[in-house]
Coordinates of C-alpha atoms in Angstrom, one line a residue:
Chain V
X1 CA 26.8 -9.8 36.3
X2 CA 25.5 -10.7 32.9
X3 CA 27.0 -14.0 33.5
X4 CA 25.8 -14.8 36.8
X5 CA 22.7 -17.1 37.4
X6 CA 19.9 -17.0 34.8
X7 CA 17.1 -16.8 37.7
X8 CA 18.0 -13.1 38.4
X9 CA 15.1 -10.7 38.9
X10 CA 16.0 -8.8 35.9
X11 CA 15.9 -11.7 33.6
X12 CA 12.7 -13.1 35.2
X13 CA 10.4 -9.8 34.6
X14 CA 12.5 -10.0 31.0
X15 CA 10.8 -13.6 30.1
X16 CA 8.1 -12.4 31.5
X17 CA 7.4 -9.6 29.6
X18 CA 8.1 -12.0 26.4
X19 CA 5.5 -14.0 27.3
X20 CA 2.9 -11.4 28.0
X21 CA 3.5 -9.6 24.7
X22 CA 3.6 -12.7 22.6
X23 CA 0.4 -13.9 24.6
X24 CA -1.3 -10.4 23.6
X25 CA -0.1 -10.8 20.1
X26 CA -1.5 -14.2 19.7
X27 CA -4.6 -13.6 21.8
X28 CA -5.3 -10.6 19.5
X29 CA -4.7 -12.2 16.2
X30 CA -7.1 -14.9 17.3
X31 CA -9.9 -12.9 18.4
X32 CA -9.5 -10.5 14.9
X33 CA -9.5 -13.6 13.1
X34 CA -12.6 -15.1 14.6
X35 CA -13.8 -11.5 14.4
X36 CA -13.4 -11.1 10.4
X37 CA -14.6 -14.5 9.8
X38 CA -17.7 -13.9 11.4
X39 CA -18.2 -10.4 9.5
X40 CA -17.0 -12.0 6.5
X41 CA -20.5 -11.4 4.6
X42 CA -20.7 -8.3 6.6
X43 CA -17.3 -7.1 5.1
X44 CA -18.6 -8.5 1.4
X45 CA -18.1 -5.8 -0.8
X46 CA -20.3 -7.2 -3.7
X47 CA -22.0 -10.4 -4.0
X48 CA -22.4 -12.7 -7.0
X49 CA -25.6 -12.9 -9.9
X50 CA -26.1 -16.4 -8.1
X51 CA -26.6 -15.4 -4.5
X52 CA -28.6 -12.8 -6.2
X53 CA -31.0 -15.0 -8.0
X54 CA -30.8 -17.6 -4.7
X55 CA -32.1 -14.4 -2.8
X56 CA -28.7 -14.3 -0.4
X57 CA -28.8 -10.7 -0.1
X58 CA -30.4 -8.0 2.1
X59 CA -33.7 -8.1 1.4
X60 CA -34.5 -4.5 0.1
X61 CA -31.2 -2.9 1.0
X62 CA -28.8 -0.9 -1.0
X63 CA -25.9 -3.4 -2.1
X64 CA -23.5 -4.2 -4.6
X65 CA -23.0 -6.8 -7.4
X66 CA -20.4 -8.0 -9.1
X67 CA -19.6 -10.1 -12.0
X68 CA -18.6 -10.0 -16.0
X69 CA -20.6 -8.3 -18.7
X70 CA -22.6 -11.2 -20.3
X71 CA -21.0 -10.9 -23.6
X72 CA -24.1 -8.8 -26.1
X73 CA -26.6 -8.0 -23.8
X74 CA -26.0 -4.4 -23.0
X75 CA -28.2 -2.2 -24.8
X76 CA -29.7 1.6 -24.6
X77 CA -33.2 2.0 -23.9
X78 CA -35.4 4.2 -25.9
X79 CA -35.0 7.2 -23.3
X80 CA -31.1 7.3 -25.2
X81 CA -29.8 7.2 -21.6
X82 CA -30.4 4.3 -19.5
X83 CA -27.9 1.0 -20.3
X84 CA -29.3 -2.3 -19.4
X85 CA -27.0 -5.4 -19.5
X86 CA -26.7 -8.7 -17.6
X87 CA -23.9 -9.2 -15.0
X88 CA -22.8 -13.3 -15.1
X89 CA -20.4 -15.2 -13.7
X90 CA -21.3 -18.0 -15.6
X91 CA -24.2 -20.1 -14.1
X92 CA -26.4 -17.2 -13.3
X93 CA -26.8 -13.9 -14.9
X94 CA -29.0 -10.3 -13.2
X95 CA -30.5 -7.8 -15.6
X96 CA -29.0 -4.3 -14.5
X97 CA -30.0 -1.0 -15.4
X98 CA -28.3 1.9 -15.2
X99 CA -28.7 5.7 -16.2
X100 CA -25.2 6.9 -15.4
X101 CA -21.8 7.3 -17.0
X102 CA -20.0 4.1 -17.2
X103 CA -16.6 3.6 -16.6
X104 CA -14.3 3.5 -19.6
X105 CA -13.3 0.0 -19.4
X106 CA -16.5 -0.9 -19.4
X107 CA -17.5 -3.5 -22.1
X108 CA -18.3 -7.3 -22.8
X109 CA -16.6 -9.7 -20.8
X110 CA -15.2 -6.7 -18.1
X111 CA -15.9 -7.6 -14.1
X112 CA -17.7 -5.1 -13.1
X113 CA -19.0 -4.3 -9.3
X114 CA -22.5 -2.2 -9.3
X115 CA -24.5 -0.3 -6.9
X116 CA -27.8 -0.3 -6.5
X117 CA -31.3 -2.3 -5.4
X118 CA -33.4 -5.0 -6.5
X119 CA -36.4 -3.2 -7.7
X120 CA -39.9 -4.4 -6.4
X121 CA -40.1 -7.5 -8.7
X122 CA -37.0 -8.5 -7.6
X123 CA -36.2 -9.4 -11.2
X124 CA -34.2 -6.0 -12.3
X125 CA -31.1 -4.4 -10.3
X126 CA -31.3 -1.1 -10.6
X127 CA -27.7 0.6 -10.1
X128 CA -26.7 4.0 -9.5
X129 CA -22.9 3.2 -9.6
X130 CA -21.3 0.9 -11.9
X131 CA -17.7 0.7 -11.4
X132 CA -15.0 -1.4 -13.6
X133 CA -12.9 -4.0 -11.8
X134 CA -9.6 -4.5 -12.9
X135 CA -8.1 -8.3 -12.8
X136 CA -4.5 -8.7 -12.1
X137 CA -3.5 -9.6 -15.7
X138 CA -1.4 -7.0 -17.2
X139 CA -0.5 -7.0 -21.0
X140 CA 1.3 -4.3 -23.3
X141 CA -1.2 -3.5 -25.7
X142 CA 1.6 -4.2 -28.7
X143 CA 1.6 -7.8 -27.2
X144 CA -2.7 -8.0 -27.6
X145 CA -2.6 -6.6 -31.2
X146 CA 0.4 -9.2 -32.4
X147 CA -1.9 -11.8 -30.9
X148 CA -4.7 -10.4 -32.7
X149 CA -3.0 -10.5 -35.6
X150 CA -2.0 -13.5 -35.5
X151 CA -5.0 -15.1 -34.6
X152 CA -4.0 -16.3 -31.1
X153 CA -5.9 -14.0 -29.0
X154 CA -8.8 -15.1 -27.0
X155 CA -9.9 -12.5 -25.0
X156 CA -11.8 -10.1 -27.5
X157 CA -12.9 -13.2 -29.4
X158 CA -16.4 -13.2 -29.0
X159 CA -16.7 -9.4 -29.0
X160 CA -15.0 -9.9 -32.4
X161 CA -17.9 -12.4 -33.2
X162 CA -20.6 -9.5 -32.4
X163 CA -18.8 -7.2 -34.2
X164 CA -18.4 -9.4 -37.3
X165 CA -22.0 -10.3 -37.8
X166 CA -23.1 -6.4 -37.4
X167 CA -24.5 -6.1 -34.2
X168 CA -21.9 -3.6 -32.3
X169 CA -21.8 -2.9 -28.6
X170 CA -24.3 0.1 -28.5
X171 CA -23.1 0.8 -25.0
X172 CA -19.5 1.2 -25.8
X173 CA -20.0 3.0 -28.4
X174 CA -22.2 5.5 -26.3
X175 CA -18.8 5.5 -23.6
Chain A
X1 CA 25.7 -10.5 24.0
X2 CA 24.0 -6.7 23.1
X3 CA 27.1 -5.9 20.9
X4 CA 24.4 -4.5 18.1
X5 CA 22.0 -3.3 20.5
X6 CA 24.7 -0.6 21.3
X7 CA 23.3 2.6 19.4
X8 CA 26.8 4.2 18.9
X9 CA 28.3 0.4 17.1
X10 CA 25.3 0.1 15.8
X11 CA 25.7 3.6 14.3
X12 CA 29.2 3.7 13.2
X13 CA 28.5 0.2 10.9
X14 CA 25.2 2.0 9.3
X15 CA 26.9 5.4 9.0
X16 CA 29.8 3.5 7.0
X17 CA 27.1 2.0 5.0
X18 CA 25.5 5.3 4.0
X19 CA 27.1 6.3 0.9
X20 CA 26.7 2.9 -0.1
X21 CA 23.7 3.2 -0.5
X22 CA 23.2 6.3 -1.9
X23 CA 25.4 4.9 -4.7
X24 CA 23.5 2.4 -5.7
X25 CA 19.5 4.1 -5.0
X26 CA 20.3 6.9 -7.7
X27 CA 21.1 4.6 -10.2
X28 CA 18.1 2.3 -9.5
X29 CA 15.8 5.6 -9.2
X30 CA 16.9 6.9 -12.2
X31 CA 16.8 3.3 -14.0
X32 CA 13.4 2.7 -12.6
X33 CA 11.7 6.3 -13.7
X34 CA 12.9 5.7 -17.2
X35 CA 11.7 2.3 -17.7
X36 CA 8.7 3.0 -15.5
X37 CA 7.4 6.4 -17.3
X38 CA 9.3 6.2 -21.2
X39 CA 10.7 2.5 -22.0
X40 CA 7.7 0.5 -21.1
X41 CA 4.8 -0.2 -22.9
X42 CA 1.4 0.7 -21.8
X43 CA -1.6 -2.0 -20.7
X44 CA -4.1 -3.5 -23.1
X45 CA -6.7 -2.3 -20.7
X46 CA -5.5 0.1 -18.4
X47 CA -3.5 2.4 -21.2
X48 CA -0.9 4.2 -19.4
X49 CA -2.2 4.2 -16.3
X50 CA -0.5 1.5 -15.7
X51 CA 2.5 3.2 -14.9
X52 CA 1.8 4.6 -11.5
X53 CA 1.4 0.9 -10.3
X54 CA 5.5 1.4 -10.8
X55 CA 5.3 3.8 -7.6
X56 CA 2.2 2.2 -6.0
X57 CA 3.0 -1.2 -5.2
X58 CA 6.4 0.0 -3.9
X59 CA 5.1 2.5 -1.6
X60 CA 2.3 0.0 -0.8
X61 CA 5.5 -2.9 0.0
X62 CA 7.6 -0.2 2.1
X63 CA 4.5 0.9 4.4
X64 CA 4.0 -2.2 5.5
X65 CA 7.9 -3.4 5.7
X66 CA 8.5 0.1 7.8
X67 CA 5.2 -0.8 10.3
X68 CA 6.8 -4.2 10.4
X69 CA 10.4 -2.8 11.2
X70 CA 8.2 -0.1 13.9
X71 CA 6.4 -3.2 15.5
X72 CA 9.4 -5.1 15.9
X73 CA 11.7 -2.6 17.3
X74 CA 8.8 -1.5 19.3
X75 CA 8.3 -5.4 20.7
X76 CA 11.9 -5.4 21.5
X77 CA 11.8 -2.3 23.6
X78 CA 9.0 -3.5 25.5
X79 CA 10.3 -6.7 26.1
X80 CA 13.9 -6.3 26.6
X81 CA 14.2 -2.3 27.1
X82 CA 16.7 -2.3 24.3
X83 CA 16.6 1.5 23.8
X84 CA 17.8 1.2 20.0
X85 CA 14.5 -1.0 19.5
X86 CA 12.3 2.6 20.5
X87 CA 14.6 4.7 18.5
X88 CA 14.7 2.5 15.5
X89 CA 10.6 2.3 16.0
X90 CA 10.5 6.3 16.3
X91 CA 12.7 6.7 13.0
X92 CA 10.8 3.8 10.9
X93 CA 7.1 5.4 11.9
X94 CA 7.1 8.8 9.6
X95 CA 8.9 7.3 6.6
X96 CA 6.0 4.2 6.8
X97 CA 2.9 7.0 7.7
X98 CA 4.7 9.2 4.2
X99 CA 4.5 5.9 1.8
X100 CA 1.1 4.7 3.2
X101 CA 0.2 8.3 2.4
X102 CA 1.8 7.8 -1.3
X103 CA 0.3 4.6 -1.4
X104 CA -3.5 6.0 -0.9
X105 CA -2.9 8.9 -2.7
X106 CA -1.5 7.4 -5.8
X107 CA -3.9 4.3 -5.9
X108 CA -6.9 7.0 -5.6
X109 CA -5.4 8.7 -8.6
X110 CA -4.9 5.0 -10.8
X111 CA -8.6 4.2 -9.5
X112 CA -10.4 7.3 -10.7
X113 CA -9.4 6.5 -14.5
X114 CA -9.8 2.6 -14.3
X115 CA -13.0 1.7 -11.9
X116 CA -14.2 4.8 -12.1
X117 CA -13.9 6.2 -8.4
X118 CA -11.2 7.9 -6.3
X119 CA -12.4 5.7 -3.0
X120 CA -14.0 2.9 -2.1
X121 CA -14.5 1.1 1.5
X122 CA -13.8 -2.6 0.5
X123 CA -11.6 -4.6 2.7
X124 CA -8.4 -3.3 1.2
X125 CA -8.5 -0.1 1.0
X126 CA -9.9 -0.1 4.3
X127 CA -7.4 -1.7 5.7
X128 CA -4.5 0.3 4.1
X129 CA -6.2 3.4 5.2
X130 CA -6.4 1.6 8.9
X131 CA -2.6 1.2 8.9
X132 CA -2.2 5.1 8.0
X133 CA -4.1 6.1 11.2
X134 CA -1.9 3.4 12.8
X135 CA 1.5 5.2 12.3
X136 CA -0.2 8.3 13.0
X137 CA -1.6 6.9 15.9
X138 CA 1.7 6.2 16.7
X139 CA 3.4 9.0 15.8
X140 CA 0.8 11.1 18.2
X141 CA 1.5 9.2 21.3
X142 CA 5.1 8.8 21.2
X143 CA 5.8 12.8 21.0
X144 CA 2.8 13.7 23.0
X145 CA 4.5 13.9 26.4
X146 CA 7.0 16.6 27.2
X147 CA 8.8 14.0 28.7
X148 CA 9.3 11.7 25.7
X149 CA 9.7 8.4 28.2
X150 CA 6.1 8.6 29.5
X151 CA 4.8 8.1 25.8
X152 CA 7.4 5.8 24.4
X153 CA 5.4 2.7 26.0
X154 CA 2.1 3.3 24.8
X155 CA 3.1 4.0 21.4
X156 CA 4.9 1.0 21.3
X157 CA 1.8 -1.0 22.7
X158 CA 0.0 0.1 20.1
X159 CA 2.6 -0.8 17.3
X160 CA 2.5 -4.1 18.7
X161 CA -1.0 -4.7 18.6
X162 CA -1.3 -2.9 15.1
X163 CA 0.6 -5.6 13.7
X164 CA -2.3 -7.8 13.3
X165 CA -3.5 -5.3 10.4
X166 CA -0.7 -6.2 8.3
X167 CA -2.0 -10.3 7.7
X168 CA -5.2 -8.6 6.9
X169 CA -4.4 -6.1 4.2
X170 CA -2.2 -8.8 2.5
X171 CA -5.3 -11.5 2.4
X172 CA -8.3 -9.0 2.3
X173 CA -8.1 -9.8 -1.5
X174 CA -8.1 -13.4 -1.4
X175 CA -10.8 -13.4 2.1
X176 CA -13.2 -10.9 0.8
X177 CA -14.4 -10.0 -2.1
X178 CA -12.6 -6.6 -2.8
X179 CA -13.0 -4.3 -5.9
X180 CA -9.1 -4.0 -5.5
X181 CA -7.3 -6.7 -7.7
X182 CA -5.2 -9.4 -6.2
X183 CA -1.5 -9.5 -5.7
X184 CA -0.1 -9.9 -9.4
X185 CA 3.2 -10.2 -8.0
X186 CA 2.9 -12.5 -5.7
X187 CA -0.5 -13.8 -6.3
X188 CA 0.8 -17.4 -7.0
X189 CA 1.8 -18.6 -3.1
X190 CA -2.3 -17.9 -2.7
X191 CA -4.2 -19.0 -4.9
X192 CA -4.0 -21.3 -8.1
X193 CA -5.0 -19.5 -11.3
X194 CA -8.7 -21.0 -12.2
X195 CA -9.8 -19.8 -8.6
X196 CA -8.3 -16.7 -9.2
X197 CA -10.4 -16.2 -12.6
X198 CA -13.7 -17.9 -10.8
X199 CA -13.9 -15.2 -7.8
X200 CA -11.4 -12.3 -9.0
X201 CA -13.3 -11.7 -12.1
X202 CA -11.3 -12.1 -14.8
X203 CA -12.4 -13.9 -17.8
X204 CA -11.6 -16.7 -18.2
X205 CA -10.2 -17.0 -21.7
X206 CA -7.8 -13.8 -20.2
X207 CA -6.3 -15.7 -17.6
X208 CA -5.5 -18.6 -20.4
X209 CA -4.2 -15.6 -23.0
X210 CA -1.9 -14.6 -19.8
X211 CA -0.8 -18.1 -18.9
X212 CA -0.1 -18.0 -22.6
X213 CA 2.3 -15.1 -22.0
X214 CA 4.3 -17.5 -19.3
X215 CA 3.4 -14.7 -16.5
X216 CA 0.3 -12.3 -15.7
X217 CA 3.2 -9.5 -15.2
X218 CA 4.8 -9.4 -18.3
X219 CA 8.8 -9.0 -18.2
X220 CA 8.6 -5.0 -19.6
X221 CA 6.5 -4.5 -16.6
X222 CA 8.2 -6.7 -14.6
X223 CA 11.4 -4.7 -14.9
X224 CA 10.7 -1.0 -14.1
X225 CA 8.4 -2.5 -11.1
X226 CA 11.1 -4.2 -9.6
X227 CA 13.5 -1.8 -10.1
X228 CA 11.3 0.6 -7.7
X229 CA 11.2 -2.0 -5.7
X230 CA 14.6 -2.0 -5.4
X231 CA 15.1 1.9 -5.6
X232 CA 12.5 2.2 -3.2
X233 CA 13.9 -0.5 -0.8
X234 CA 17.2 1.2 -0.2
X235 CA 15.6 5.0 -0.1
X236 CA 13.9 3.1 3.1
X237 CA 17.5 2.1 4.2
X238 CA 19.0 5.5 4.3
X239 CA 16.3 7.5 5.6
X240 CA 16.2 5.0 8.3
X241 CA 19.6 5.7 9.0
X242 CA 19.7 9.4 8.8
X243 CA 16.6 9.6 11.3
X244 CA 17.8 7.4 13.6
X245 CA 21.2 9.4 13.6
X246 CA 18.8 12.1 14.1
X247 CA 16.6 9.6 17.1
X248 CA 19.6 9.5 18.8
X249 CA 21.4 12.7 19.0
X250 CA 18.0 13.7 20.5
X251 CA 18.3 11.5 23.5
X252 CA 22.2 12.6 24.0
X253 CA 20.8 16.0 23.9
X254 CA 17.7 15.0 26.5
X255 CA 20.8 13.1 28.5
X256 CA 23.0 16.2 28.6
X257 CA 20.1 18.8 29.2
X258 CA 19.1 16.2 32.4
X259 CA 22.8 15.8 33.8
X260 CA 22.9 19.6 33.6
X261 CA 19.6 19.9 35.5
X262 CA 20.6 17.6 38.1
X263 CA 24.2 18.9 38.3
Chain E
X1 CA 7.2 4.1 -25.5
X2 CA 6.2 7.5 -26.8
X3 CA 6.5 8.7 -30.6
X4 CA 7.1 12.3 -29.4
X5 CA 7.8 14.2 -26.0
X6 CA 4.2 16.0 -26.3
X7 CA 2.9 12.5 -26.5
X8 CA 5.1 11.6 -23.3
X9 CA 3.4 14.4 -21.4
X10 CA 0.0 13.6 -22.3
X11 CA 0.4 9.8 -21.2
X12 CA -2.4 8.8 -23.5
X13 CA -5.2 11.1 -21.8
X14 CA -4.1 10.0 -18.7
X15 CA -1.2 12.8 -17.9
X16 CA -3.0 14.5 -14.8
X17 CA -3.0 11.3 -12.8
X18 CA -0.2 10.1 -13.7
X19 CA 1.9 13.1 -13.4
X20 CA 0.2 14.2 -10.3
X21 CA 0.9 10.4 -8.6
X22 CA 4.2 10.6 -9.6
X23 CA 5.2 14.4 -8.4
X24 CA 3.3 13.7 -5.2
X25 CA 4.9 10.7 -5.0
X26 CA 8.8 12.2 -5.0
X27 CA 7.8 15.2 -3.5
X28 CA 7.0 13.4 -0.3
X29 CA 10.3 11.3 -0.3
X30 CA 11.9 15.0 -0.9
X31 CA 10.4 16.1 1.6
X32 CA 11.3 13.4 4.2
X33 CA 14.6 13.3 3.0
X34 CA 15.0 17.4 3.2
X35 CA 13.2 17.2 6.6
X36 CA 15.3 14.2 7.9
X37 CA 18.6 15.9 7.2
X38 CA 17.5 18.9 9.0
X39 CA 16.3 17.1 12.3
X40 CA 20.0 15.6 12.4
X41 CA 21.7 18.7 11.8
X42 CA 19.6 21.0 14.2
X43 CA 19.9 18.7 17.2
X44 CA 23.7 17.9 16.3
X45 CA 24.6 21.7 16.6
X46 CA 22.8 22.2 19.7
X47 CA 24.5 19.1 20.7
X48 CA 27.8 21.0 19.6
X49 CA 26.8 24.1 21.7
X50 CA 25.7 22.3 24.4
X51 CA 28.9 20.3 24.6
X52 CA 31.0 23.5 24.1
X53 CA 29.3 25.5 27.0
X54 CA 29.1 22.7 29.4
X55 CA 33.1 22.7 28.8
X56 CA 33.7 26.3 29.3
X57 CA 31.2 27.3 31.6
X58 CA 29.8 25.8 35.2
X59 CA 26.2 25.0 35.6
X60 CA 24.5 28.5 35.7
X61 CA 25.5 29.9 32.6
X62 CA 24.3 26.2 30.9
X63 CA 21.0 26.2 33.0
X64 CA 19.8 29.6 31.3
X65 CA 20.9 28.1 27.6
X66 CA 18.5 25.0 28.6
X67 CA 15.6 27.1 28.8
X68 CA 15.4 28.4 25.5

C-alpha cells in the first residue's frame, strides 16, 4: 500500500495538513512581528536622557529612564536623604532625584533604569525606583584588581580620578 | 519509511542509551557544582552572585530546547498522525514547564541582589514568563479530557502556535530595550560590540577592558557554565526517555483497557 | 574560591539567594526525576496485572478490575 500511487487520499489530506500548519505558522509569525514592531515604543521599557530632553516621552506619565551615572554628579541633599545625580548616555544627560534606597551596584559609570516623572518644569525626573542594570561583561574580581595594579584598568579610572583629588562619591558611600 | 516513528524501536534504541547517559550526567553535574559554587571566582560587579547564572542560563537554554522538542513533536502529530510525535510532546512539556519554572525562580533570586527587584515586566521576562503559561497551557489541555485523544489536538495546536514566542524571548534583548542583559554567550551572532555598549549600557571603557580580556565571559566562567550546560543537556535526555517510557505504557494500558471493553 | 567553608556558606553576603536558587533549582529536577520514575513504574505494574488477568481470566472478571 505504502508503495502504491502518491495521489492516495491519505497522502493528499497529509500534504494538506503540512501546508495548513506551515501556512498558520508563517501567517502567525508575520502578524506577531508586525504586531511587536508596531508596539515597539509601547513595549520600551526605559527610554534614553536624549528622547528625554527631545520631549519623546508621555507627556506627564509615569515612565522609566535609563542610562549611565554621569561620572561625579550624584550628591545628597541637605534633607540627608534625597540623592540627585544625572543619568547620560553621552550626548544628553537628566537630573534625577531620588529619596529611596539604591541598589548596591549603584555608582559612577553603572547603567541604571529609573522610575519616576518629569516634574512640572520638566527639567528634574523625580524617581521612586532606581534599579541597577547589569551589562553582559563578566570579570573575576582577582582579574579587575591585577589590572588595577598594574595600571591597565579602565573602567574605575575616572572614579579613581574623583577619589584622588578628594571629592568621594557621597552617594556610595551613603549605600 | 516510519522505521523510527515505531514507539517500541524507537524505545528499545533510547532505553539502550539510558545508562549511557546517566554515566556521563553525574560526572558533568558533579564537575559543574564544584566549579560553579567552590573553584570559580566571583564577579567584579556582581560578587558571587554570579554563580546562580551557572544554573540560570541552563535552565533558561533547556525550557526553550524542550518547548522546541514539544512544538515539533506536536507539528508532526498534527500533520502526519505520527503518534510518537504526541507522546514525545506530552513527555517534553513538564520537564520544559519545571526549568522555565527554575529559570524564573532563580533569575528572581540573582535580580533581587543585582538591580534591586525580584520582577520586572520588560520584554524578557515577560516573555519567559509567557512561555511558562505556555507549557502549562499545554499541559492543562492535553490531560483535560477523560478521553486523552479529544485533547491531544488542541494542545498540540497550541504548541504549534506558541512557537512564535521562542524568536521573541531570544531577540527581546536586542529589539527592546530590556533591563535584562544581553546574551553573553552568544551575544556575538547579534550584535557587534560598540552597539552593544551604545544601547545595552555598558560603559564604554568596560566593554574595551573586556575585549582586553579576549572574551566578555571569561574562561573560569566559561567552564562551570558550560559544564551545566552540558550536565543539564543530558538530564533533559533521560528524563525525556523515562517519561516517554512512562507516555507510552499509558496508551498500551488505555489500548488494553479498550480491547477489554469492546471484547 | 573560598578561604574557609564558613566563608563558602556565606557566599559573600549573598548565601540566601544563592543557596535558595541552587536547592530550588535540584529540588525540582529531584522531583521530576523521583516523579518520572514513579509514573513508569505505576502504569508498568498495572500493565503487568492487567496482562496477567486478561491471560487467566475471560472478560468479566477483567471488566470489574477496569473500573477501579
Amino acid at each position: 500500500m505504502s508503495d502504491a500511487k502518491r495521489r492516495s487520499p491519505a497522502a493528499r489530506r497529509k500534504k494538506v495538513r503540512l501546508t495548513l500548519v506551515l501556512c498558520g505558522t508563517l501567517f502567525l509569525a508575520a502578524a506577531t512581528a508586525l504586531t511587536l514592531s508596531a508596539l515597539q515604543e509601547n513595549v520600551t521599557f526605559f527610554f534614553g536622557p536624549t528622547e528625554v530632553t527631545e520631549g519623546k516621552v508621555p507627556q506627564g506619565a509615569t515612565f522609566r529612564i535609563g542610562g549611565l551615572v554621569e561620572v561625579g554628579s550624584c550628591h545628597i541633599r541637605e534633607d540627608g536623604v534625597t540623592r540627585e545625580f544625572r543619568i547620560t548616555d553621552g550626548s544628553n544627560a537628566v537630573l534625577v532625584t531620588y529619596a529611596g534606597l539604591l541598589p548596591s551596584l549603584f555608582r559612577d559609570g553603572q547603567g541604571v533604569v529609573a522610575l519616576g516623572q518629569l516634574d512640572t518644569g520638566h527639567s528634574t525626573f523625580v524617581a521612586k525606583e532606581v534599579l541597577a542594570k547589569h551589562d553582559e561583561t563578566y570579570m573575576p574580581t582577582e582579574v579587575v584588581e591585577a589590572m588595577k595594579r598594574a595600571g591597565t584598568w579602565k573602567g574605575d579610572e575616572s572614579v579613581a580620578e574623583i577619589e584622588a583629588s578628594g571629592t568621594s562619591d557621597p552617594c556610595k558611600a551613603k549605600a | 519509511m516510519h522505521r523510527f516513528a515505531n514507539p517500541s524501536q524507537f524505545m528499545r534504541v533510547a532505553e539502550a542509551m539510558l545508562p549511557w547517559m546517566v554515566a556521563l550526567c553525574i560526572p558533568l553535574m558533579a564537575a559543574g557544582l564544584y566549579f560553579g559554587l567552590w573553584a570559580s571566582p566571583a564577579d567584579y560587579q556582581q560578587s558571587e552572585t554570579v554563580r546562580i547564572m551557572y544554573i540560570h542560563v541552563p535552565s533558561a537554554f533547556l525550557a526553550q530546547g524542550a518547548y522546541i522538542v514539544m512544538a515539533l513533536g506536536s507539528a508532526s502529530f498534527l500533520i502526519w498522525k505520527h503518534p510518537l510525535g504526541d507522546l514525545i510532546a506530552r513527555a517534553a512539556a513538564p520537564i520544559g514547564c519545571i526549568f522555565a519554572l527554575i529559570c524564573l525562580v532563580t533569575g528572581s533570586l540573582w535580580g533581587k541582589p543585582t538591580w534591586g527587584t525580584y520582577w520586572v515586566w520588560d520584554a524578557r521576562l515577560t516573555s519567559m514568563l509567557i512561555l511558562f503559561f505556555l507549557f502549562l497551557g499545554y499541559l492543562a489541555l492535553a490531560n483535560a479530557f477523560d478521553d486523552p485523544a479529544r485533547g491531544d489536538k488542541p494542545a498540540a495546536i497550541l504548541a504549534v502556535v506558541g512557537i512564535v514566542n521562542i524568536p521573541i524571548i531570544k531577540f527581546s534583548v536586542y529589539f527592546f530595550n530590556t533591563l535584562h542583559q544581553k546574551s553573553t554567550l552568544f551575544g556575538d551572532l547579534f550584535s557587534s560590540g560598540e552597539e552593544a555598549g551604545a544601547s545595552g549600557l555598558q560603559q564604554p571603557d568596560i566593554a574595551a577592558a573586556a575585549a582586553q580580556q579576549g572574551s566578555a565571559l571569561p574562561p573560569s566562567m566559561l567552564l562551570p557554565l558550560m559544564l551545566m550546560l552540558a550536565a543539564f543537556s543530558v538530564f533533559f535526555l533521560i528524563l525525556l526517555v523515562l517519561r516517554l517510557r512512562g507516555e507510552l505504557a499509558t496508551v498500551r494500558l488505555r489500548a488494553l483497557r479498550a480491547g477489554l471493553r469492546a471484547g | 574560591m573560598f578561604d574557609s567553608f564558613g566563608d563558602f556558606l556565606a557566599m559573600g553576603g549573598y548565601g540566601p539567594y544563592i543557596w535558595a536558587s541552587y536547592g530550588l533549582c535540584f529540588g525540582g529536577m529531584v522531583i521530576l526525576l523521583i516523579q518520572s520514575i514513579l509514573t513508569w513504574k505505576k502504569r508498568r505494574s498495572e500493565l503487568e496485572q492487567l496482562e496477567a488477568s486478561r491471560a487467566r481470566q475471560s472478560t468479566p472478571a477483567a471488566r470489574s478490575k477496569e473500573t477501579q
